[in-house]
């Protein structure tokens, strides 16, 4: 039995409706020039009557098709999200229902934008416990349902979407090997990136939804932390596996901001042509960002069989992580 977990299938889904920066200019005090130069984002996808479970379901179908698996073969469903459909049931339960299956282990995982990489590590642990486990791991967000459209410092940054993979202990010609995952966090700066509205915010029937329910971010501080944390954890991973950045064929960073992506690539000495970018067309989709990028990089041939791929993530908590995947 191998000690590794493998990714057997990849899929992603984004809503059809695209909002360009020019569309936002019509109702937010912003400009295309500001958004493009500060973030690299030119458009983002926004749902129409779809939930996080709906998006995850669409991505999951594609991942299962790519894995050539029936949904019923799954043993676990993990959904990383901070914009789940409801508090109860979990979004993972709703995805299980949409897939028409039962008797699985559905779990939501919350680590903000880093949630997907945290969920991949959780999947590896389940596979280590039970080599027969077949785990659907989704990152799905309808972030636009929880942005304050009057707060230009946040609302222009985010988009909706979902990505999914299937993690198993079985290797095959088409699967990618998860070589390792490193996760980290700190609890000092919990207030830098917040979406409240939970038990810290008691309210009674008829109250108007307040500011606490929406995303708040100290962008400048998050920026500095992200640019420090992602290269540091990637270097830790390189040291652990006795490799250097020259060994990396493809770099898939969290898609939050083009300037952050470029700064992290530069600190790691990874040339721009090895860096996968889709933040320009999807914005920051939080926990969906990495699985969408993985699936799109594979679908478009940006990442090829044999490529050693570095993934880095960063988000609220603060949380961050990195992974090495051999395609
Ligand atoms: O995914 C989880 C992690 N999240 C991130 O990684 C995001 C990290 N942070 C960032 O990407 C950047 O900090 C932002 C893109 C959010 C902001 O860029 P910045 O260069 O740090 O800008 P800033 O927040 O320092 O704001 C600069 C100016 C301010 O005006 P003054 O005070 O200089 O007059 C803002 O009021 O830009 C103004 N501003 C805007 N202007 C036009 C803020 N948002 C906008 C806007 N349109 N949408």
mmCIF file of C-alpha atoms and ligand atoms in Angstrom:
data_model
loop_
_atom_site.group_PDB
_atom_site.id
_atom_site.type_symbol
_atom_site.label_atom_id
_atom_site.label_comp_id
_atom_site.label_asym_id
_atom_site.label_seq_id
_atom_site.Cartn_x
_atom_site.Cartn_y
_atom_site.Cartn_z
ATOM 1 C CA UNK A 1 0.000 0.000 0.000
ATOM 2 C CA UNK A 2 1.290 3.436 -0.941
ATOM 3 C CA UNK A 3 1.671 6.156 1.671
ATOM 4 C CA UNK A 4 0.469 8.780 -0.740
ATOM 5 C CA UNK A 5 -2.914 10.153 -1.670
ATOM 6 C CA UNK A 6 -3.757 10.774 -5.311
ATOM 7 C CA UNK A 7 -6.064 13.166 -7.092
ATOM 8 C CA UNK A 8 -8.125 11.117 -9.516
ATOM 9 C CA UNK A 9 -10.340 13.819 -11.003
ATOM 10 C CA UNK A 10 -10.580 17.597 -11.291
ATOM 11 C CA UNK A 11 -13.559 19.831 -12.055
ATOM 12 C CA UNK A 12 -14.650 23.435 -11.722
ATOM 13 C CA UNK A 13 -17.706 25.519 -12.324
ATOM 14 C CA UNK A 14 -18.284 29.260 -12.411
ATOM 15 C CA UNK A 15 -21.636 31.014 -12.850
ATOM 16 C CA UNK A 16 -22.387 32.313 -16.329
ATOM 17 C CA UNK A 17 -23.018 35.938 -15.407
ATOM 18 C CA UNK A 18 -19.828 38.050 -15.646
ATOM 19 C CA UNK A 19 -19.519 41.533 -14.138
ATOM 20 C CA UNK A 20 -16.745 43.625 -15.635
ATOM 21 C CA UNK A 21 -15.092 46.495 -13.812
ATOM 22 C CA UNK A 22 -17.101 48.823 -16.043
ATOM 23 C CA UNK A 23 -20.310 47.159 -14.766
ATOM 24 C CA UNK A 24 -19.214 47.832 -11.173
ATOM 25 C CA UNK A 25 -18.394 51.463 -11.964
ATOM 26 C CA UNK A 26 -22.129 51.971 -12.506
ATOM 27 C CA UNK A 27 -23.053 51.309 -8.874
ATOM 28 C CA UNK A 28 -19.824 51.416 -6.836
ATOM 29 C CA UNK A 29 -17.525 54.427 -6.354
ATOM 30 C CA UNK A 30 -14.606 52.842 -8.196
ATOM 31 C CA UNK A 31 -12.839 52.804 -11.548
ATOM 32 C CA UNK A 32 -11.638 50.118 -13.913
ATOM 33 C CA UNK A 33 -8.198 51.747 -13.703
ATOM 34 C CA UNK A 34 -8.051 51.413 -9.870
ATOM 35 C CA UNK A 35 -9.223 47.797 -9.848
ATOM 36 C CA UNK A 36 -6.948 46.723 -12.713
ATOM 37 C CA UNK A 37 -3.776 48.376 -11.451
ATOM 38 C CA UNK A 38 -4.278 47.427 -7.762
ATOM 39 C CA UNK A 39 -5.517 43.867 -8.270
ATOM 40 C CA UNK A 40 -5.257 42.692 -11.895
ATOM 41 C CA UNK A 41 -8.970 41.800 -11.825
ATOM 42 C CA UNK A 42 -10.957 42.733 -14.927
ATOM 43 C CA UNK A 43 -14.106 40.706 -14.304
ATOM 44 C CA UNK A 44 -15.676 38.215 -11.917
ATOM 45 C CA UNK A 45 -18.575 35.735 -12.066
ATOM 46 C CA UNK A 46 -21.656 36.386 -9.943
ATOM 47 C CA UNK A 47 -24.461 33.910 -9.238
ATOM 48 C CA UNK A 48 -28.078 34.330 -10.173
ATOM 49 C CA UNK A 49 -30.218 32.252 -7.793
ATOM 50 C CA UNK A 50 -27.460 29.699 -7.141
ATOM 51 C CA UNK A 51 -25.996 28.659 -3.797
ATOM 52 C CA UNK A 52 -22.604 27.303 -2.745
ATOM 53 C CA UNK A 53 -24.047 23.755 -2.796
ATOM 54 C CA UNK A 54 -25.300 24.305 -6.365
ATOM 55 C CA UNK A 55 -21.856 25.431 -7.531
ATOM 56 C CA UNK A 56 -20.090 22.609 -5.660
ATOM 57 C CA UNK A 57 -22.500 20.093 -7.207
ATOM 58 C CA UNK A 58 -21.649 21.276 -10.737
ATOM 59 C CA UNK A 59 -17.893 21.120 -10.022
ATOM 60 C CA UNK A 60 -18.291 17.708 -8.351
ATOM 61 C CA UNK A 61 -20.053 16.230 -11.394
ATOM 62 C CA UNK A 62 -17.115 17.274 -13.567
ATOM 63 C CA UNK A 63 -14.524 15.931 -11.104
ATOM 64 C CA UNK A 64 -16.352 12.580 -10.926
ATOM 65 C CA UNK A 65 -16.570 12.433 -14.708
ATOM 66 C CA UNK A 66 -12.846 13.208 -14.958
ATOM 67 C CA UNK A 67 -12.167 10.472 -12.371
ATOM 68 C CA UNK A 68 -14.458 8.075 -14.288
ATOM 69 C CA UNK A 69 -16.297 7.378 -11.047
ATOM 70 C CA UNK A 70 -19.919 7.128 -9.975
ATOM 71 C CA UNK A 71 -20.938 9.411 -7.138
ATOM 72 C CA UNK A 72 -21.968 6.396 -5.097
ATOM 73 C CA UNK A 73 -18.365 5.178 -4.956
ATOM 74 C CA UNK A 74 -17.524 8.167 -2.736
ATOM 75 C CA UNK A 75 -17.096 7.621 0.989
ATOM 76 C CA UNK A 76 -16.658 11.255 2.155
ATOM 77 C CA UNK A 77 -17.685 14.697 0.956
ATOM 78 C CA UNK A 78 -15.680 17.673 2.227
ATOM 79 C CA UNK A 79 -16.727 21.202 1.344
ATOM 80 C CA UNK A 80 -14.489 24.154 2.174
ATOM 81 C CA UNK A 81 -16.558 27.324 2.317
ATOM 82 C CA UNK A 82 -17.257 30.406 4.392
ATOM 83 C CA UNK A 83 -20.465 31.061 2.486
ATOM 84 C CA UNK A 84 -22.291 27.788 3.041
ATOM 85 C CA UNK A 85 -25.976 27.658 2.141
ATOM 86 C CA UNK A 86 -27.008 27.416 5.804
ATOM 87 C CA UNK A 87 -25.528 26.712 9.248
ATOM 88 C CA UNK A 88 -27.559 23.474 9.338
ATOM 89 C CA UNK A 89 -27.441 21.296 7.293
ATOM 90 C CA UNK A 90 -23.836 21.456 6.220
ATOM 91 C CA UNK A 91 -23.202 22.360 2.583
ATOM 92 C CA UNK A 92 -21.514 18.939 2.245
ATOM 93 C CA UNK A 93 -24.835 17.309 3.207
ATOM 94 C CA UNK A 94 -26.607 19.370 0.564
ATOM 95 C CA UNK A 95 -24.031 18.368 -2.063
ATOM 96 C CA UNK A 96 -24.534 14.716 -1.094
ATOM 97 C CA UNK A 97 -28.275 15.157 -1.592
ATOM 98 C CA UNK A 98 -27.773 16.846 -4.986
ATOM 99 C CA UNK A 99 -25.545 13.937 -6.051
ATOM 100 C CA UNK A 100 -28.366 11.552 -5.145
ATOM 101 C CA UNK A 101 -26.271 9.492 -2.740
ATOM 102 C CA UNK A 102 -26.442 8.668 0.973
ATOM 103 C CA UNK A 103 -24.548 7.032 3.849
ATOM 104 C CA UNK A 104 -21.431 9.125 3.137
ATOM 105 C CA UNK A 105 -19.481 11.280 5.588
ATOM 106 C CA UNK A 106 -20.266 14.910 4.710
ATOM 107 C CA UNK A 107 -18.225 17.620 6.458
ATOM 108 C CA UNK A 108 -17.848 21.364 5.952
ATOM 109 C CA UNK A 109 -14.408 22.839 6.558
ATOM 110 C CA UNK A 110 -13.847 26.467 7.459
ATOM 111 C CA UNK A 111 -10.472 28.096 7.011
ATOM 112 C CA UNK A 112 -11.610 31.024 4.855
ATOM 113 C CA UNK A 113 -9.630 31.297 1.598
ATOM 114 C CA UNK A 114 -7.229 28.561 2.780
ATOM 115 C CA UNK A 115 -10.120 26.154 3.367
ATOM 116 C CA UNK A 116 -9.553 23.976 0.318
ATOM 117 C CA UNK A 117 -5.920 23.197 1.155
ATOM 118 C CA UNK A 118 -6.980 22.468 4.761
ATOM 119 C CA UNK A 119 -9.642 20.119 3.334
ATOM 120 C CA UNK A 120 -7.055 18.341 1.154
ATOM 121 C CA UNK A 121 -4.968 17.668 4.273
ATOM 122 C CA UNK A 122 -8.099 16.370 6.027
ATOM 123 C CA UNK A 123 -8.767 14.078 3.042
ATOM 124 C CA UNK A 124 -5.203 12.741 3.259
ATOM 125 C CA UNK A 125 -5.820 11.921 6.910
ATOM 126 C CA UNK A 126 -9.021 10.024 6.056
ATOM 127 C CA UNK A 127 -7.181 8.090 3.331
ATOM 128 C CA UNK A 128 -4.449 7.229 5.850
ATOM 129 C CA UNK A 129 -7.138 5.916 8.234
ATOM 130 C CA UNK A 130 -8.904 3.961 5.514
ATOM 131 C CA UNK A 131 -7.155 3.222 2.192
ATOM 132 C CA UNK A 132 -10.546 2.465 0.630
ATOM 133 C CA UNK A 133 -11.734 6.030 1.236
ATOM 134 C CA UNK A 134 -12.757 7.956 -1.881
ATOM 135 C CA UNK A 135 -13.125 11.580 -0.980
ATOM 136 C CA UNK A 136 -14.774 14.392 -2.868
ATOM 137 C CA UNK A 137 -13.058 17.626 -1.827
ATOM 138 C CA UNK A 138 -14.786 20.832 -2.921
ATOM 139 C CA UNK A 139 -14.070 24.515 -2.425
ATOM 140 C CA UNK A 140 -17.213 26.490 -3.123
ATOM 141 C CA UNK A 141 -18.195 30.074 -2.447
ATOM 142 C CA UNK A 142 -20.900 32.572 -3.178
ATOM 143 C CA UNK A 143 -18.793 35.359 -1.689
ATOM 144 C CA UNK A 144 -20.895 37.983 -3.461
ATOM 145 C CA UNK A 145 -23.808 37.076 -1.158
ATOM 146 C CA UNK A 146 -21.757 38.320 1.784
ATOM 147 C CA UNK A 147 -20.006 41.407 0.445
ATOM 148 C CA UNK A 148 -21.285 44.857 1.252
ATOM 149 C CA UNK A 149 -21.860 46.361 -2.179
ATOM 150 C CA UNK A 150 -21.382 49.813 -0.640
ATOM 151 C CA UNK A 151 -17.862 48.978 0.566
ATOM 152 C CA UNK A 152 -15.631 49.538 -2.442
ATOM 153 C CA UNK A 153 -12.561 48.313 -0.569
ATOM 154 C CA UNK A 154 -13.937 44.742 -0.592
ATOM 155 C CA UNK A 155 -16.815 44.306 -3.048
ATOM 156 C CA UNK A 156 -14.718 44.758 -6.197
ATOM 157 C CA UNK A 157 -12.337 41.965 -5.200
ATOM 158 C CA UNK A 158 -14.496 38.866 -4.976
ATOM 159 C CA UNK A 159 -16.307 36.430 -7.271
ATOM 160 C CA UNK A 160 -18.297 33.201 -7.042
ATOM 161 C CA UNK A 161 -17.334 29.707 -8.142
ATOM 162 C CA UNK A 162 -16.441 26.167 -7.132
ATOM 163 C CA UNK A 163 -13.786 23.567 -7.775
ATOM 164 C CA UNK A 164 -13.613 19.903 -6.823
ATOM 165 C CA UNK A 165 -11.218 16.979 -6.788
ATOM 166 C CA UNK A 166 -11.488 13.303 -5.856
ATOM 167 C CA UNK A 167 -8.800 12.028 -3.461
ATOM 168 C CA UNK A 168 -8.048 8.295 -3.189
ATOM 169 C CA UNK A 169 -5.185 5.986 -2.266
ATOM 170 C CA UNK A 170 -5.152 4.541 -5.789
ATOM 171 C CA UNK A 171 -2.612 5.625 -8.339
ATOM 172 C CA UNK A 172 -3.394 5.570 -12.049
ATOM 173 C CA UNK A 173 -1.892 6.975 -15.243
ATOM 174 C CA UNK A 174 -4.131 10.021 -15.113
ATOM 175 C CA UNK A 175 -3.949 10.767 -11.393
ATOM 176 C CA UNK A 176 -1.776 13.364 -9.663
ATOM 177 C CA UNK A 177 0.193 12.499 -6.527
ATOM 178 C CA UNK A 178 -0.216 14.721 -3.458
ATOM 179 C CA UNK A 179 3.374 14.681 -2.250
ATOM 180 C CA UNK A 180 2.781 16.825 0.813
ATOM 181 C CA UNK A 181 0.725 19.572 2.446
ATOM 182 C CA UNK A 182 1.940 22.058 5.063
ATOM 183 C CA UNK A 183 -0.555 24.190 6.985
ATOM 184 C CA UNK A 184 -0.081 27.097 9.358
ATOM 185 C CA UNK A 185 -2.013 29.788 11.190
ATOM 186 C CA UNK A 186 -1.832 32.519 13.781
ATOM 187 C CA UNK A 187 -4.554 33.779 16.073
ATOM 188 C CA UNK A 188 -3.144 37.258 16.678
ATOM 189 C CA UNK A 189 -4.765 39.017 13.775
ATOM 190 C CA UNK A 190 -8.223 37.480 13.709
ATOM 191 C CA UNK A 191 -9.786 40.903 13.063
ATOM 192 C CA UNK A 192 -7.946 41.592 9.806
ATOM 193 C CA UNK A 193 -10.364 39.526 7.743
ATOM 194 C CA UNK A 194 -13.808 38.859 9.136
ATOM 195 C CA UNK A 195 -17.246 37.736 8.107
ATOM 196 C CA UNK A 196 -19.375 37.869 11.255
ATOM 197 C CA UNK A 197 -23.043 37.280 11.903
ATOM 198 C CA UNK A 198 -22.507 34.124 13.982
ATOM 199 C CA UNK A 199 -23.043 33.669 17.725
ATOM 200 C CA UNK A 200 -20.946 36.765 18.435
ATOM 201 C CA UNK A 201 -23.801 38.736 16.945
ATOM 202 C CA UNK A 202 -27.086 37.991 18.659
ATOM 203 C CA UNK A 203 -30.191 39.302 17.018
ATOM 204 C CA UNK A 204 -33.889 38.799 17.215
ATOM 205 C CA UNK A 205 -36.698 38.320 14.741
ATOM 206 C CA UNK A 206 -37.277 41.428 12.673
ATOM 207 C CA UNK A 207 -33.797 42.963 13.192
ATOM 208 C CA UNK A 208 -32.279 44.497 10.114
ATOM 209 C CA UNK A 209 -29.171 42.645 8.893
ATOM 210 C CA UNK A 210 -26.180 44.656 10.092
ATOM 211 C CA UNK A 211 -22.725 45.362 8.883
ATOM 212 C CA UNK A 212 -21.297 42.421 10.857
ATOM 213 C CA UNK A 213 -22.783 39.921 8.401
ATOM 214 C CA UNK A 214 -20.535 41.063 5.568
ATOM 215 C CA UNK A 215 -16.867 40.649 4.720
ATOM 216 C CA UNK A 216 -14.508 43.169 6.310
ATOM 217 C CA UNK A 217 -10.858 43.250 5.422
ATOM 218 C CA UNK A 218 -7.828 45.335 6.289
ATOM 219 C CA UNK A 219 -6.464 44.865 2.769
ATOM 220 C CA UNK A 220 -3.104 46.518 3.319
ATOM 221 C CA UNK A 221 -2.208 44.392 6.374
ATOM 222 C CA UNK A 222 -3.514 41.189 4.779
ATOM 223 C CA UNK A 223 -1.435 41.986 1.715
ATOM 224 C CA UNK A 224 1.777 42.286 3.774
ATOM 225 C CA UNK A 225 1.072 39.087 5.706
ATOM 226 C CA UNK A 226 0.187 37.113 2.553
ATOM 227 C CA UNK A 227 3.371 38.187 0.772
ATOM 228 C CA UNK A 228 5.440 37.033 3.766
ATOM 229 C CA UNK A 229 3.579 33.843 4.735
ATOM 230 C CA UNK A 230 3.203 32.121 1.353
ATOM 231 C CA UNK A 231 6.892 32.224 0.329
ATOM 232 C CA UNK A 232 7.936 31.217 3.865
ATOM 233 C CA UNK A 233 5.779 28.095 3.969
ATOM 234 C CA UNK A 234 6.751 27.189 0.392
ATOM 235 C CA UNK A 235 10.430 27.384 1.384
ATOM 236 C CA UNK A 236 9.713 25.180 4.406
ATOM 237 C CA UNK A 237 8.184 22.629 2.033
ATOM 238 C CA UNK A 238 11.182 22.869 -0.328
ATOM 239 C CA UNK A 239 13.585 22.283 2.586
ATOM 240 C CA UNK A 240 11.564 19.309 3.852
ATOM 241 C CA UNK A 241 11.737 17.662 0.419
ATOM 242 C CA UNK A 242 15.268 18.798 -0.388
ATOM 243 C CA UNK A 243 14.264 20.675 -3.530
ATOM 244 C CA UNK A 244 14.640 24.260 -4.729
ATOM 245 C CA UNK A 245 12.336 26.519 -6.692
ATOM 246 C CA UNK A 246 14.218 25.407 -9.846
ATOM 247 C CA UNK A 247 12.536 22.021 -9.412
ATOM 248 C CA UNK A 248 9.065 23.590 -9.587
ATOM 249 C CA UNK A 249 7.473 23.299 -13.035
ATOM 250 C CA UNK A 250 4.189 25.045 -12.248
ATOM 251 C CA UNK A 251 3.150 27.431 -9.461
ATOM 252 C CA UNK A 252 -0.539 27.757 -8.553
ATOM 253 C CA UNK A 253 -0.956 30.496 -5.939
ATOM 254 C CA UNK A 254 -4.178 31.652 -4.252
ATOM 255 C CA UNK A 255 -5.850 33.982 -6.727
ATOM 256 C CA UNK A 256 -6.520 37.093 -4.623
ATOM 257 C CA UNK A 257 -4.502 39.820 -6.269
ATOM 258 C CA UNK A 258 -2.096 39.890 -9.221
ATOM 259 C CA UNK A 259 0.383 42.013 -7.267
ATOM 260 C CA UNK A 260 0.477 39.432 -4.451
ATOM 261 C CA UNK A 261 0.910 36.611 -6.983
ATOM 262 C CA UNK A 262 3.817 38.448 -8.645
ATOM 263 C CA UNK A 263 5.459 39.336 -5.314
ATOM 264 C CA UNK A 264 5.265 35.727 -4.060
ATOM 265 C CA UNK A 265 6.590 34.378 -7.391
ATOM 266 C CA UNK A 266 9.470 36.844 -7.239
ATOM 267 C CA UNK A 267 10.370 35.941 -3.636
ATOM 268 C CA UNK A 268 10.421 32.278 -4.640
ATOM 269 C CA UNK A 269 12.409 32.918 -7.848
ATOM 270 C CA UNK A 270 9.711 31.262 -9.935
ATOM 271 C CA UNK A 271 9.543 32.817 -13.413
ATOM 272 C CA UNK A 272 6.218 34.335 -14.508
ATOM 273 C CA UNK A 273 5.674 31.786 -17.297
ATOM 274 C CA UNK A 274 5.419 28.994 -14.707
ATOM 275 C CA UNK A 275 2.746 30.843 -12.703
ATOM 276 C CA UNK A 276 -0.916 30.052 -13.313
ATOM 277 C CA UNK A 277 -3.202 33.097 -13.181
ATOM 278 C CA UNK A 278 -6.967 33.431 -13.551
ATOM 279 C CA UNK A 279 -7.668 36.154 -10.962
ATOM 280 C CA UNK A 280 -8.116 38.534 -13.902
ATOM 281 C CA UNK A 281 -11.324 36.793 -15.015
ATOM 282 C CA UNK A 282 -12.694 35.270 -11.794
ATOM 283 C CA UNK A 283 -11.550 37.643 -9.003
ATOM 284 C CA UNK A 284 -10.939 36.200 -5.549
ATOM 285 C CA UNK A 285 -13.205 33.163 -5.112
ATOM 286 C CA UNK A 286 -11.820 32.381 -1.630
ATOM 287 C CA UNK A 287 -11.817 28.632 -0.891
ATOM 288 C CA UNK A 288 -12.754 27.919 -4.516
ATOM 289 C CA UNK A 289 -9.705 29.711 -5.878
ATOM 290 C CA UNK A 290 -7.179 26.843 -5.666
ATOM 291 C CA UNK A 291 -9.438 24.006 -6.909
ATOM 292 C CA UNK A 292 -10.710 26.149 -9.806
ATOM 293 C CA UNK A 293 -7.110 26.996 -10.711
ATOM 294 C CA UNK A 294 -5.983 23.348 -10.462
ATOM 295 C CA UNK A 295 -8.830 22.154 -12.683
ATOM 296 C CA UNK A 296 -8.432 24.963 -15.211
ATOM 297 C CA UNK A 297 -4.647 24.532 -15.357
ATOM 298 C CA UNK A 298 -5.171 20.844 -16.133
ATOM 299 C CA UNK A 299 -8.025 21.394 -18.597
ATOM 300 C CA UNK A 300 -6.116 24.002 -20.601
ATOM 301 C CA UNK A 301 -2.880 21.985 -20.646
ATOM 302 C CA UNK A 302 -1.024 24.652 -18.616
ATOM 303 C CA UNK A 303 -0.012 21.850 -16.274
ATOM 304 C CA UNK A 304 1.139 18.629 -17.927
ATOM 305 C CA UNK A 305 1.773 15.055 -16.891
ATOM 306 C CA UNK A 306 4.940 14.921 -14.795
ATOM 307 C CA UNK A 307 4.876 18.588 -13.735
ATOM 308 C CA UNK A 308 5.888 19.219 -10.132
ATOM 309 C CA UNK A 309 3.372 21.795 -8.967
ATOM 310 C CA UNK A 310 3.550 24.121 -5.997
ATOM 311 C CA UNK A 311 0.295 25.409 -4.489
ATOM 312 C CA UNK A 312 0.174 28.215 -1.908
ATOM 313 C CA UNK A 313 -2.830 29.632 -0.098
ATOM 314 C CA UNK A 314 -3.608 32.388 2.395
ATOM 315 C CA UNK A 315 -6.750 33.591 4.140
ATOM 316 C CA UNK A 316 -8.646 34.780 7.187
ATOM 317 C CA UNK A 317 -7.848 33.354 10.579
ATOM 318 C CA UNK A 318 -5.127 34.019 9.667
ATOM 319 C CA UNK A 319 -4.459 30.736 7.902
ATOM 320 C CA UNK A 320 -2.077 29.672 5.169
ATOM 321 C CA UNK A 321 -0.554 26.634 3.590
ATOM 322 C CA UNK A 322 1.320 25.058 0.709
ATOM 323 C CA UNK A 323 1.230 21.780 -1.156
ATOM 324 C CA UNK A 324 3.385 19.866 -3.617
ATOM 325 C CA UNK A 325 1.530 17.912 -6.284
ATOM 326 C CA UNK A 326 3.137 15.725 -8.942
ATOM 327 C CA UNK A 327 0.924 15.595 -12.040
HETATM 328 O O1 LIG B 1 -8.079 36.088 -0.131
HETATM 329 C C1 LIG B 1 -7.778 36.377 1.190
HETATM 330 C C2 LIG B 1 -6.732 37.351 1.328
HETATM 331 N N1 LIG B 1 -7.030 38.627 0.737
HETATM 332 C C3 LIG B 1 -6.074 39.262 0.092
HETATM 333 O O2 LIG B 1 -5.034 38.694 -0.118
HETATM 334 C C4 LIG B 1 -6.244 40.714 -0.279
HETATM 335 C C5 LIG B 1 -5.038 41.493 0.179
HETATM 336 N N2 LIG B 1 -5.047 42.933 -0.073
HETATM 337 C C6 LIG B 1 -5.068 43.476 -1.310
HETATM 338 O O3 LIG B 1 -5.130 42.769 -2.287
HETATM 339 C C7 LIG B 1 -4.944 44.975 -1.423
HETATM 340 O O4 LIG B 1 -4.569 45.532 -0.182
HETATM 341 C C8 LIG B 1 -6.250 45.670 -1.910
HETATM 342 C C9 LIG B 1 -6.458 45.366 -3.383
HETATM 343 C C10 LIG B 1 -7.427 45.187 -1.097
HETATM 344 C C11 LIG B 1 -6.133 47.194 -1.766
HETATM 345 O O5 LIG B 1 -4.994 47.671 -2.440
HETATM 346 P P1 LIG B 1 -4.027 48.729 -1.726
HETATM 347 O O6 LIG B 1 -3.021 49.126 -2.705
HETATM 348 O O7 LIG B 1 -3.560 48.090 -0.443
HETATM 349 O O8 LIG B 1 -5.005 49.948 -1.457
HETATM 350 P P2 LIG B 1 -5.442 50.621 -0.084
HETATM 351 O O9 LIG B 1 -6.385 49.742 0.659
HETATM 352 O O10 LIG B 1 -4.219 51.087 0.622
HETATM 353 O O11 LIG B 1 -6.253 51.872 -0.607
HETATM 354 C C12 LIG B 1 -5.615 52.909 -1.375
HETATM 355 C C13 LIG B 1 -6.649 53.950 -1.757
HETATM 356 C C14 LIG B 1 -7.471 54.458 -0.591
HETATM 357 O O12 LIG B 1 -7.650 55.846 -0.770
HETATM 358 P P3 LIG B 1 -6.718 56.918 0.009
HETATM 359 O O13 LIG B 1 -6.929 56.637 1.464
HETATM 360 O O14 LIG B 1 -5.324 56.633 -0.445
HETATM 361 O O15 LIG B 1 -7.276 58.215 -0.457
HETATM 362 C C15 LIG B 1 -8.798 53.762 -0.722
HETATM 363 O O16 LIG B 1 -9.869 54.514 -0.212
HETATM 364 O O17 LIG B 1 -7.598 53.390 -2.672
HETATM 365 C C16 LIG B 1 -8.927 53.659 -2.214
HETATM 366 N N3 LIG B 1 -9.790 52.554 -2.663
HETATM 367 C C17 LIG B 1 -10.421 52.550 -3.842
HETATM 368 N N4 LIG B 1 -10.478 53.439 -4.833
HETATM 369 C C18 LIG B 1 -11.200 53.107 -5.917
HETATM 370 C C19 LIG B 1 -10.047 51.394 -1.996
HETATM 371 N N5 LIG B 1 -10.841 50.618 -2.761
HETATM 372 C C20 LIG B 1 -11.088 51.303 -3.902
HETATM 373 C C21 LIG B 1 -11.826 51.026 -5.054
HETATM 374 N N6 LIG B 1 -11.861 51.943 -6.035
HETATM 375 N N7 LIG B 1 -12.499 49.846 -5.234
#
